[in-house]
Structures are given as structure tokens and as C-alpha cells.
């Protein structure tokens, strides 16, 4: 999470990075990073639902619940 915060504080563009970052964080079960990306505006409904698919495929129930919330 510190690296994510560092990048976001320095203007990392959500449109460029979060579309890949959110599904990746979901695949790894990184709940804190998923929460942060959503808080700063990453959409959970992009790339044919890749974020949800990755969370479900890897049995990260806590991430799935956050995405559904």
C-alpha cells in the first residue's frame, strides 16, 4: 500500500494504471490496495469484469464482498 499511495500522491493516472492495477490487486487478494484504488476512483466495472473474475477465480472472498459493496 505505501507504493500505491506514493504513486497516487504523485499523480499516477487512474485511466492508465488502475485499469490494470485493480484486476491485479484483486487476483492477489490485496484488499487494502483494492479498497484504496476504489476510493480514488478506479472503476470495478471495466475490462469485462476482470477485477471480479480475478477475485472469484482466486477465492478472495473479502475482495469479492468489497467489489459487490
PDB file of N, CA, C and O in Angstrom:
ATOM      1  N   UNK A   1       0.818  -1.219   0.000  1.00  0.00           N
ATOM      2  CA  UNK A   1       0.000   0.000   0.000  1.00  0.00           C
ATOM      3  C   UNK A   1       0.852   1.269   0.000  1.00  0.00           C
ATOM      4  O   UNK A   1       0.468   2.225  -0.652  1.00  0.00           O
ATOM      5  N   UNK A   2       1.986   1.300   0.670  1.00  0.00           N
ATOM      6  CA  UNK A   2       2.800   2.526   0.612  1.00  0.00           C
ATOM      7  C   UNK A   2       3.205   2.908  -0.815  1.00  0.00           C
ATOM      8  O   UNK A   2       3.201   4.089  -1.169  1.00  0.00           O
ATOM      9  N   UNK A   3       3.519   1.935  -1.628  1.00  0.00           N
ATOM     10  CA  UNK A   3       3.903   2.227  -3.014  1.00  0.00           C
ATOM     11  C   UNK A   3       2.722   2.786  -3.793  1.00  0.00           C
ATOM     12  O   UNK A   3       2.867   3.737  -4.564  1.00  0.00           O
ATOM     13  N   UNK A   4       1.552   2.208  -3.577  1.00  0.00           N
ATOM     14  CA  UNK A   4       0.340   2.703  -4.249  1.00  0.00           C
ATOM     15  C   UNK A   4       0.066   4.137  -3.824  1.00  0.00           C
ATOM     16  O   UNK A   4      -0.199   5.007  -4.663  1.00  0.00           O
ATOM     17  N   UNK A   5       0.134   4.406  -2.536  1.00  0.00           N
ATOM     18  CA  UNK A   5      -0.077   5.768  -2.040  1.00  0.00           C
ATOM     19  C   UNK A   5       0.943   6.731  -2.638  1.00  0.00           C
ATOM     20  O   UNK A   5       0.595   7.834  -3.053  1.00  0.00           O
ATOM     21  N   UNK A   6       2.204   6.317  -2.692  1.00  0.00           N
ATOM     22  CA  UNK A   6       3.264   7.136  -3.260  1.00  0.00           C
ATOM     23  C   UNK A   6       2.937   7.512  -4.702  1.00  0.00           C
ATOM     24  O   UNK A   6       3.027   8.668  -5.097  1.00  0.00           O
ATOM     25  N   UNK A   7       2.558   6.532  -5.492  1.00  0.00           N
ATOM     26  CA  UNK A   7       2.253   6.786  -6.902  1.00  0.00           C
ATOM     27  C   UNK A   7       1.035   7.686  -7.070  1.00  0.00           C
ATOM     28  O   UNK A   7       1.040   8.609  -7.884  1.00  0.00           O
ATOM     29  N   UNK A   8      -0.012   7.421  -6.277  1.00  0.00           N
ATOM     30  CA  UNK A   8      -1.225   8.234  -6.381  1.00  0.00           C
ATOM     31  C   UNK A   8      -0.978   9.675  -5.939  1.00  0.00           C
ATOM     32  O   UNK A   8      -1.484  10.610  -6.553  1.00  0.00           O
ATOM     33  N   UNK A   9      -0.185   9.854  -4.890  1.00  0.00           N
ATOM     34  CA  UNK A   9       0.123  11.198  -4.403  1.00  0.00           C
ATOM     35  C   UNK A   9       0.915  12.005  -5.419  1.00  0.00           C
ATOM     36  O   UNK A   9       0.892  13.225  -5.419  1.00  0.00           O
ATOM     37  N   UNK A  10       1.615  11.318  -6.291  1.00  0.00           N
ATOM     38  CA  UNK A  10       2.421  11.995  -7.303  1.00  0.00           C
ATOM     39  C   UNK A  10       1.736  12.038  -8.664  1.00  0.00           C
ATOM     40  O   UNK A  10       2.360  12.280  -9.676  1.00  0.00           O
ATOM     41  N   UNK A  11       0.435  11.781  -8.652  1.00  0.00           N
ATOM     42  CA  UNK A  11      -0.351  11.998  -9.846  1.00  0.00           C
ATOM     43  C   UNK A  11      -0.473  10.835 -10.812  1.00  0.00           C
ATOM     44  O   UNK A  11      -0.779  11.044 -11.981  1.00  0.00           O
ATOM     45  N   UNK A  12      -0.238   9.621 -10.356  1.00  0.00           N
ATOM     46  CA  UNK A  12      -0.435   8.472 -11.245  1.00  0.00           C
ATOM     47  C   UNK A  12      -1.858   8.504 -11.783  1.00  0.00           C
ATOM     48  O   UNK A  12      -2.814   8.701 -11.035  1.00  0.00           O
ATOM     49  N   UNK A  13      -1.993   8.335 -13.075  1.00  0.00           N
ATOM     50  CA  UNK A  13      -3.298   8.431 -13.729  1.00  0.00           C
ATOM     51  C   UNK A  13      -4.077   7.138 -13.579  1.00  0.00           C
ATOM     52  O   UNK A  13      -3.590   6.069 -13.938  1.00  0.00           O
ATOM     53  N   UNK A  14      -5.274   7.238 -13.038  1.00  0.00           N
ATOM     54  CA  UNK A  14      -6.119   6.053 -12.886  1.00  0.00           C
ATOM     55  C   UNK A  14      -6.464   5.448 -14.236  1.00  0.00           C
ATOM     56  O   UNK A  14      -6.547   4.229 -14.375  1.00  0.00           O
ATOM     57  N   UNK A  15      -6.682   6.295 -15.209  1.00  0.00           N
ATOM     58  CA  UNK A  15      -7.072   5.781 -16.518  1.00  0.00           C
ATOM     59  C   UNK A  15      -5.979   4.915 -17.132  1.00  0.00           C
ATOM     60  O   UNK A  15      -6.246   3.987 -17.865  1.00  0.00           O
ATOM     61  N   UNK A  16      -4.737   5.234 -16.845  1.00  0.00           N
ATOM     62  CA  UNK A  16      -3.622   4.485 -17.422  1.00  0.00           C
ATOM     63  C   UNK A  16      -3.247   3.265 -16.595  1.00  0.00           C
ATOM     64  O   UNK A  16      -2.950   2.215 -17.133  1.00  0.00           O
ATOM     65  N   UNK A  17      -3.257   3.412 -15.275  1.00  0.00           N
ATOM     66  CA  UNK A  17      -2.738   2.351 -14.438  1.00  0.00           C
ATOM     67  C   UNK A  17      -3.760   1.519 -13.704  1.00  0.00           C
ATOM     68  O   UNK A  17      -3.590   0.323 -13.546  1.00  0.00           O
ATOM     69  N   UNK A  18      -4.843   2.139 -13.262  1.00  0.00           N
ATOM     70  CA  UNK A  18      -5.780   1.409 -12.408  1.00  0.00           C
ATOM     71  C   UNK A  18      -6.559   0.356 -13.165  1.00  0.00           C
ATOM     72  O   UNK A  18      -7.011  -0.618 -12.579  1.00  0.00           O
ATOM     73  N   UNK A  19      -6.710   0.533 -14.469  1.00  0.00           N
ATOM     74  CA  UNK A  19      -7.435  -0.493 -15.211  1.00  0.00           C
ATOM     75  C   UNK A  19      -6.688  -1.810 -15.155  1.00  0.00           C
ATOM     76  O   UNK A  19      -7.287  -2.874 -15.205  1.00  0.00           O
ATOM     77  N   UNK A  20      -5.377  -1.755 -15.040  1.00  0.00           N
ATOM     78  CA  UNK A  20      -4.582  -2.975 -14.872  1.00  0.00           C
ATOM     79  C   UNK A  20      -4.313  -3.252 -13.399  1.00  0.00           C
ATOM     80  O   UNK A  20      -4.242  -4.406 -12.987  1.00  0.00           O
ATOM     81  N   UNK A  21      -4.166  -2.195 -12.616  1.00  0.00           N
ATOM     82  CA  UNK A  21      -3.824  -2.361 -11.209  1.00  0.00           C
ATOM     83  C   UNK A  21      -4.952  -3.003 -10.407  1.00  0.00           C
ATOM     84  O   UNK A  21      -4.700  -3.863  -9.556  1.00  0.00           O
ATOM     85  N   UNK A  22      -6.179  -2.602 -10.660  1.00  0.00           N
ATOM     86  CA  UNK A  22      -7.296  -3.144  -9.884  1.00  0.00           C
ATOM     87  C   UNK A  22      -7.469  -4.646 -10.099  1.00  0.00           C
ATOM     88  O   UNK A  22      -7.519  -5.400  -9.119  1.00  0.00           O
ATOM     89  N   UNK A  23      -7.532  -5.127 -11.332  1.00  0.00           N
ATOM     90  CA  UNK A  23      -7.634  -6.582 -11.511  1.00  0.00           C
ATOM     91  C   UNK A  23      -6.442  -7.341 -10.932  1.00  0.00           C
ATOM     92  O   UNK A  23      -6.601  -8.428 -10.377  1.00  0.00           O
ATOM     93  N   UNK A  24      -5.259  -6.750 -11.022  1.00  0.00           N
ATOM     94  CA  UNK A  24      -4.066  -7.404 -10.468  1.00  0.00           C
ATOM     95  C   UNK A  24      -4.159  -7.503  -8.953  1.00  0.00           C
ATOM     96  O   UNK A  24      -3.872  -8.551  -8.366  1.00  0.00           O
ATOM     97  N   UNK A  25      -4.572  -6.419  -8.311  1.00  0.00           N
ATOM     98  CA  UNK A  25      -4.720  -6.428  -6.853  1.00  0.00           C
ATOM     99  C   UNK A  25      -5.794  -7.426  -6.428  1.00  0.00           C
ATOM    100  O   UNK A  25      -5.654  -8.116  -5.419  1.00  0.00           O
ATOM    101  N   UNK A  26      -6.862  -7.522  -7.213  1.00  0.00           N
ATOM    102  CA  UNK A  26      -7.930  -8.484  -6.910  1.00  0.00           C
ATOM    103  C   UNK A  26      -7.434  -9.918  -7.047  1.00  0.00           C
ATOM    104  O   UNK A  26      -7.772 -10.780  -6.236  1.00  0.00           O
ATOM    105  N   UNK A  27      -6.634 -10.178  -8.052  1.00  0.00           N
ATOM    106  CA  UNK A  27      -6.094 -11.519  -8.262  1.00  0.00           C
ATOM    107  C   UNK A  27      -5.197 -11.942  -7.108  1.00  0.00           C
ATOM    108  O   UNK A  27      -5.165 -13.117  -6.729  1.00  0.00           O
ATOM    109  N   UNK A  28      -4.493 -10.974  -6.534  1.00  0.00           N
ATOM    110  CA  UNK A  28      -3.568 -11.272  -5.435  1.00  0.00           C
ATOM    111  C   UNK A  28      -4.230 -11.196  -4.062  1.00  0.00           C
ATOM    112  O   UNK A  28      -3.594 -11.493  -3.059  1.00  0.00           O
ATOM    113  N   UNK A  29      -5.479 -10.742  -4.030  1.00  0.00           N
ATOM    114  CA  UNK A  29      -6.179 -10.640  -2.757  1.00  0.00           C
ATOM    115  C   UNK A  29      -5.711  -9.491  -1.895  1.00  0.00           C
ATOM    116  O   UNK A  29      -5.830  -9.531  -0.672  1.00  0.00           O
ATOM    117  N   UNK A  30      -5.206  -8.443  -2.511  1.00  0.00           N
ATOM    118  CA  UNK A  30      -4.684  -7.284  -1.774  1.00  0.00           C
ATOM    119  C   UNK A  30      -5.828  -6.329  -1.436  1.00  0.00           C
ATOM    120  O   UNK A  30      -6.039  -5.303  -2.077  1.00  0.00           O
ATOM    121  N   UNK A  31      -6.570  -6.680  -0.404  1.00  0.00           N
ATOM    122  CA  UNK A  31      -7.771  -5.941  -0.027  1.00  0.00           C
ATOM    123  C   UNK A  31      -7.495  -4.461   0.206  1.00  0.00           C
ATOM    124  O   UNK A  31      -8.257  -3.604  -0.233  1.00  0.00           O
ATOM    125  N   UNK A  32      -6.407  -4.142   0.880  1.00  0.00           N
ATOM    126  CA  UNK A  32      -6.095  -2.744   1.176  1.00  0.00           C
ATOM    127  C   UNK A  32      -5.840  -1.944  -0.099  1.00  0.00           C
ATOM    128  O   UNK A  32      -6.286  -0.802  -0.228  1.00  0.00           O
ATOM    129  N   UNK A  33      -5.182  -2.558  -1.071  1.00  0.00           N
ATOM    130  CA  UNK A  33      -4.918  -1.870  -2.332  1.00  0.00           C
ATOM    131  C   UNK A  33      -6.198  -1.747  -3.147  1.00  0.00           C
ATOM    132  O   UNK A  33      -6.467  -0.693  -3.734  1.00  0.00           O
ATOM    133  N   UNK A  34      -7.002  -2.793  -3.176  1.00  0.00           N
ATOM    134  CA  UNK A  34      -8.283  -2.736  -3.886  1.00  0.00           C
ATOM    135  C   UNK A  34      -9.136  -1.616  -3.309  1.00  0.00           C
ATOM    136  O   UNK A  34      -9.688  -0.795  -4.046  1.00  0.00           O
ATOM    137  N   UNK A  35      -9.218  -1.546  -1.994  1.00  0.00           N
ATOM    138  CA  UNK A  35     -10.004  -0.503  -1.323  1.00  0.00           C
ATOM    139  C   UNK A  35      -9.482   0.885  -1.701  1.00  0.00           C
ATOM    140  O   UNK A  35     -10.257   1.787  -2.036  1.00  0.00           O
ATOM    141  N   UNK A  36      -8.177   1.079  -1.677  1.00  0.00           N
ATOM    142  CA  UNK A  36      -7.580   2.375  -1.994  1.00  0.00           C
ATOM    143  C   UNK A  36      -7.865   2.769  -3.441  1.00  0.00           C
ATOM    144  O   UNK A  36      -8.250   3.913  -3.717  1.00  0.00           O
ATOM    145  N   UNK A  37      -7.688   1.842  -4.369  1.00  0.00           N
ATOM    146  CA  UNK A  37      -7.932   2.142  -5.783  1.00  0.00           C
ATOM    147  C   UNK A  37      -9.391   2.530  -6.028  1.00  0.00           C
ATOM    148  O   UNK A  37      -9.671   3.463  -6.789  1.00  0.00           O
ATOM    149  N   UNK A  38     -10.298   1.844  -5.356  1.00  0.00           N
ATOM    150  CA  UNK A  38     -11.718   2.192  -5.488  1.00  0.00           C
ATOM    151  C   UNK A  38     -11.990   3.571  -4.885  1.00  0.00           C
ATOM    152  O   UNK A  38     -12.720   4.374  -5.458  1.00  0.00           O
ATOM    153  N   UNK A  39     -11.385   3.851  -3.732  1.00  0.00           N
ATOM    154  CA  UNK A  39     -11.580   5.146  -3.073  1.00  0.00           C
ATOM    155  C   UNK A  39     -11.144   6.312  -3.947  1.00  0.00           C
ATOM    156  O   UNK A  39     -11.737   7.385  -3.894  1.00  0.00           O
ATOM    157  N   UNK A  40     -10.119   6.102  -4.750  1.00  0.00           N
ATOM    158  CA  UNK A  40      -9.620   7.205  -5.577  1.00  0.00           C
ATOM    159  C   UNK A  40     -10.228   7.202  -6.978  1.00  0.00           C
ATOM    160  O   UNK A  40      -9.824   7.975  -7.831  1.00  0.00           O
ATOM    161  N   UNK A  41     -11.202   6.307  -7.212  1.00  0.00           N
ATOM    162  CA  UNK A  41     -11.964   6.395  -8.442  1.00  0.00           C
ATOM    163  C   UNK A  41     -11.816   5.281  -9.454  1.00  0.00           C
ATOM    164  O   UNK A  41     -12.380   5.370 -10.541  1.00  0.00           O
ATOM    165  N   UNK A  42     -11.079   4.238  -9.137  1.00  0.00           N
ATOM    166  CA  UNK A  42     -10.975   3.122 -10.079  1.00  0.00           C
ATOM    167  C   UNK A  42     -12.341   2.450 -10.213  1.00  0.00           C
ATOM    168  O   UNK A  42     -13.036   2.232  -9.228  1.00  0.00           O
ATOM    169  N   UNK A  43     -12.707   2.132 -11.422  1.00  0.00           N
ATOM    170  CA  UNK A  43     -13.999   1.507 -11.675  1.00  0.00           C
ATOM    171  C   UNK A  43     -13.888  -0.010 -11.579  1.00  0.00           C
ATOM    172  O   UNK A  43     -12.986  -0.608 -12.173  1.00  0.00           O
ATOM    173  N   UNK A  44     -14.809  -0.614 -10.856  1.00  0.00           N
ATOM    174  CA  UNK A  44     -14.811  -2.076 -10.739  1.00  0.00           C
ATOM    175  C   UNK A  44     -15.503  -2.727 -11.934  1.00  0.00           C
ATOM    176  O   UNK A  44     -15.455  -3.939 -12.086  1.00  0.00           O
ATOM    177  N   UNK A  45     -16.120  -1.913 -12.776  1.00  0.00           N
ATOM    178  CA  UNK A  45     -16.898  -2.443 -13.899  1.00  0.00           C
ATOM    179  C   UNK A  45     -16.216  -2.218 -15.244  1.00  0.00           C
ATOM    180  O   UNK A  45     -16.839  -1.798 -16.200  1.00  0.00           O
ATOM    181  N   UNK A  46     -14.923  -2.483 -15.310  1.00  0.00           N
ATOM    182  CA  UNK A  46     -14.199  -2.326 -16.567  1.00  0.00           C
ATOM    183  C   UNK A  46     -13.585  -3.651 -16.993  1.00  0.00           C
ATOM    184  O   UNK A  46     -13.528  -4.610 -16.213  1.00  0.00           O
ATOM    185  N   UNK A  47     -13.120  -3.692 -18.212  1.00  0.00           N
ATOM    186  CA  UNK A  47     -12.430  -4.862 -18.765  1.00  0.00           C
ATOM    187  C   UNK A  47     -13.219  -6.155 -18.569  1.00  0.00           C
ATOM    188  O   UNK A  47     -12.703  -7.151 -18.076  1.00  0.00           O
ATOM    189  N   UNK A  48     -14.473  -6.144 -18.954  1.00  0.00           N
ATOM    190  CA  UNK A  48     -15.354  -7.314 -18.859  1.00  0.00           C
ATOM    191  C   UNK A  48     -15.366  -7.919 -17.450  1.00  0.00           C
ATOM    192  O   UNK A  48     -15.420  -9.131 -17.276  1.00  0.00           O
ATOM    193  N   UNK A  49     -15.318  -7.055 -16.446  1.00  0.00           N
ATOM    194  CA  UNK A  49     -15.391  -7.527 -15.074  1.00  0.00           C
ATOM    195  C   UNK A  49     -14.152  -8.252 -14.597  1.00  0.00           C
ATOM    196  O   UNK A  49     -14.231  -9.117 -13.720  1.00  0.00           O
ATOM    197  N   UNK A  50     -13.001  -7.899 -15.140  1.00  0.00           N
ATOM    198  CA  UNK A  50     -11.752  -8.602 -14.812  1.00  0.00           C
ATOM    199  C   UNK A  50     -11.448  -8.589 -13.319  1.00  0.00           C
ATOM    200  O   UNK A  50     -10.954  -9.581 -12.775  1.00  0.00           O
ATOM    201  N   UNK A  51     -11.746  -7.490 -12.642  1.00  0.00           N
ATOM    202  CA  UNK A  51     -11.469  -7.406 -11.207  1.00  0.00           C
ATOM    203  C   UNK A  51     -12.247  -8.484 -10.452  1.00  0.00           C
ATOM    204  O   UNK A  51     -11.679  -9.238  -9.643  1.00  0.00           O
ATOM    205  N   UNK A  52     -13.536  -8.588 -10.726  1.00  0.00           N
ATOM    206  CA  UNK A  52     -14.369  -9.583 -10.056  1.00  0.00           C
ATOM    207  C   UNK A  52     -13.958 -10.997 -10.450  1.00  0.00           C
ATOM    208  O   UNK A  52     -13.847 -11.885  -9.601  1.00  0.00           O
ATOM    209  N   UNK A  53     -13.728 -11.216 -11.724  1.00  0.00           N
ATOM    210  CA  UNK A  53     -13.317 -12.543 -12.196  1.00  0.00           C
ATOM    211  C   UNK A  53     -12.033 -12.979 -11.492  1.00  0.00           C
ATOM    212  O   UNK A  53     -11.921 -14.117 -11.027  1.00  0.00           O
ATOM    213  N   UNK A  54     -11.078 -12.078 -11.384  1.00  0.00           N
ATOM    214  CA  UNK A  54      -9.814 -12.416 -10.729  1.00  0.00           C
ATOM    215  C   UNK A  54     -10.001 -12.723  -9.249  1.00  0.00           C
ATOM    216  O   UNK A  54      -9.395 -13.659  -8.724  1.00  0.00           O
ATOM    217  N   UNK A  55     -10.825 -11.941  -8.577  1.00  0.00           N
ATOM    218  CA  UNK A  55     -11.061 -12.180  -7.153  1.00  0.00           C
ATOM    219  C   UNK A  55     -11.763 -13.522  -6.932  1.00  0.00           C
ATOM    220  O   UNK A  55     -11.366 -14.302  -6.061  1.00  0.00           O
ATOM    221  N   UNK A  56     -12.781 -13.799  -7.734  1.00  0.00           N
ATOM    222  CA  UNK A  56     -13.524 -15.058  -7.605  1.00  0.00           C
ATOM    223  C   UNK A  56     -12.634 -16.247  -7.959  1.00  0.00           C
ATOM    224  O   UNK A  56     -12.600 -17.248  -7.239  1.00  0.00           O
ATOM    225  N   UNK A  57     -11.894 -16.135  -9.042  1.00  0.00           N
ATOM    226  CA  UNK A  57     -11.046 -17.238  -9.511  1.00  0.00           C
ATOM    227  C   UNK A  57      -9.981 -17.626  -8.501  1.00  0.00           C
ATOM    228  O   UNK A  57      -9.535 -18.771  -8.472  1.00  0.00           O
ATOM    229  N   UNK A  58      -9.586 -16.663  -7.678  1.00  0.00           N
ATOM    230  CA  UNK A  58      -8.540 -16.916  -6.695  1.00  0.00           C
ATOM    231  C   UNK A  58      -9.076 -17.040  -5.264  1.00  0.00           C
ATOM    232  O   UNK A  58      -8.315 -16.992  -4.306  1.00  0.00           O
ATOM    233  N   UNK A  59     -10.391 -17.174  -5.163  1.00  0.00           N
ATOM    234  CA  UNK A  59     -11.055 -17.400  -3.873  1.00  0.00           C
ATOM    235  C   UNK A  59     -10.784 -16.315  -2.834  1.00  0.00           C
ATOM    236  O   UNK A  59     -10.638 -16.602  -1.646  1.00  0.00           O
ATOM    237  N   UNK A  60     -10.752 -15.069  -3.271  1.00  0.00           N
ATOM    238  CA  UNK A  60     -10.554 -13.951  -2.351  1.00  0.00           C
ATOM    239  C   UNK A  60     -11.928 -13.368  -1.993  1.00  0.00           C
ATOM    240  O   UNK A  60     -12.360 -12.350  -2.527  1.00  0.00           O
ATOM    241  N   UNK A  61     -12.594 -14.051  -1.073  1.00  0.00           N
ATOM    242  CA  UNK A  61     -13.970 -13.706  -0.711  1.00  0.00           C
ATOM    243  C   UNK A  61     -14.060 -12.278  -0.181  1.00  0.00           C
ATOM    244  O   UNK A  61     -15.002 -11.553  -0.511  1.00  0.00           O
ATOM    245  N   UNK A  62     -13.087 -11.847   0.609  1.00  0.00           N
ATOM    246  CA  UNK A  62     -13.136 -10.489   1.159  1.00  0.00           C
ATOM    247  C   UNK A  62     -13.077  -9.438   0.055  1.00  0.00           C
ATOM    248  O   UNK A  62     -13.770  -8.430   0.105  1.00  0.00           O
ATOM    249  N   UNK A  63     -12.313  -9.712  -0.986  1.00  0.00           N
ATOM    250  CA  UNK A  63     -12.239  -8.786  -2.117  1.00  0.00           C
ATOM    251  C   UNK A  63     -13.550  -8.807  -2.899  1.00  0.00           C
ATOM    252  O   UNK A  63     -14.056  -7.757  -3.302  1.00  0.00           O
ATOM    253  N   UNK A  64     -14.104  -9.978  -3.095  1.00  0.00           N
ATOM    254  CA  UNK A  64     -15.392 -10.108  -3.807  1.00  0.00           C
ATOM    255  C   UNK A  64     -16.452  -9.287  -3.080  1.00  0.00           C
ATOM    256  O   UNK A  64     -17.201  -8.526  -3.707  1.00  0.00           O
ATOM    257  N   UNK A  65     -16.510  -9.412  -1.770  1.00  0.00           N
ATOM    258  CA  UNK A  65     -17.504  -8.666  -0.993  1.00  0.00           C
ATOM    259  C   UNK A  65     -17.308  -7.167  -1.120  1.00  0.00           C
ATOM    260  O   UNK A  65     -18.281  -6.413  -1.230  1.00  0.00           O
ATOM    261  N   UNK A  66     -16.064  -6.731  -1.143  1.00  0.00           N
ATOM    262  CA  UNK A  66     -15.795  -5.298  -1.310  1.00  0.00           C
ATOM    263  C   UNK A  66     -16.239  -4.828  -2.695  1.00  0.00           C
ATOM    264  O   UNK A  66     -16.857  -3.779  -2.832  1.00  0.00           O
ATOM    265  N   UNK A  67     -15.960  -5.610  -3.711  1.00  0.00           N
ATOM    266  CA  UNK A  67     -16.356  -5.239  -5.072  1.00  0.00           C
ATOM    267  C   UNK A  67     -17.876  -5.189  -5.214  1.00  0.00           C
ATOM    268  O   UNK A  67     -18.411  -4.375  -5.964  1.00  0.00           O
ATOM    269  N   UNK A  68     -18.579  -6.037  -4.496  1.00  0.00           N
ATOM    270  CA  UNK A  68     -20.030  -6.048  -4.553  1.00  0.00           C
ATOM    271  C   UNK A  68     -20.665  -4.899  -3.771  1.00  0.00           C
ATOM    272  O   UNK A  68     -21.819  -4.542  -4.014  1.00  0.00           O
ATOM    273  N   UNK A  69     -19.910  -4.370  -2.839  1.00  0.00           N
ATOM    274  CA  UNK A  69     -20.429  -3.300  -1.980  1.00  0.00           C
ATOM    275  C   UNK A  69     -20.516  -2.039  -2.715  1.00  0.00           C
ATOM    276  O   UNK A  69     -20.897  -1.316  -3.268  1.00  0.00           O
TER     277      UNK A  69
END
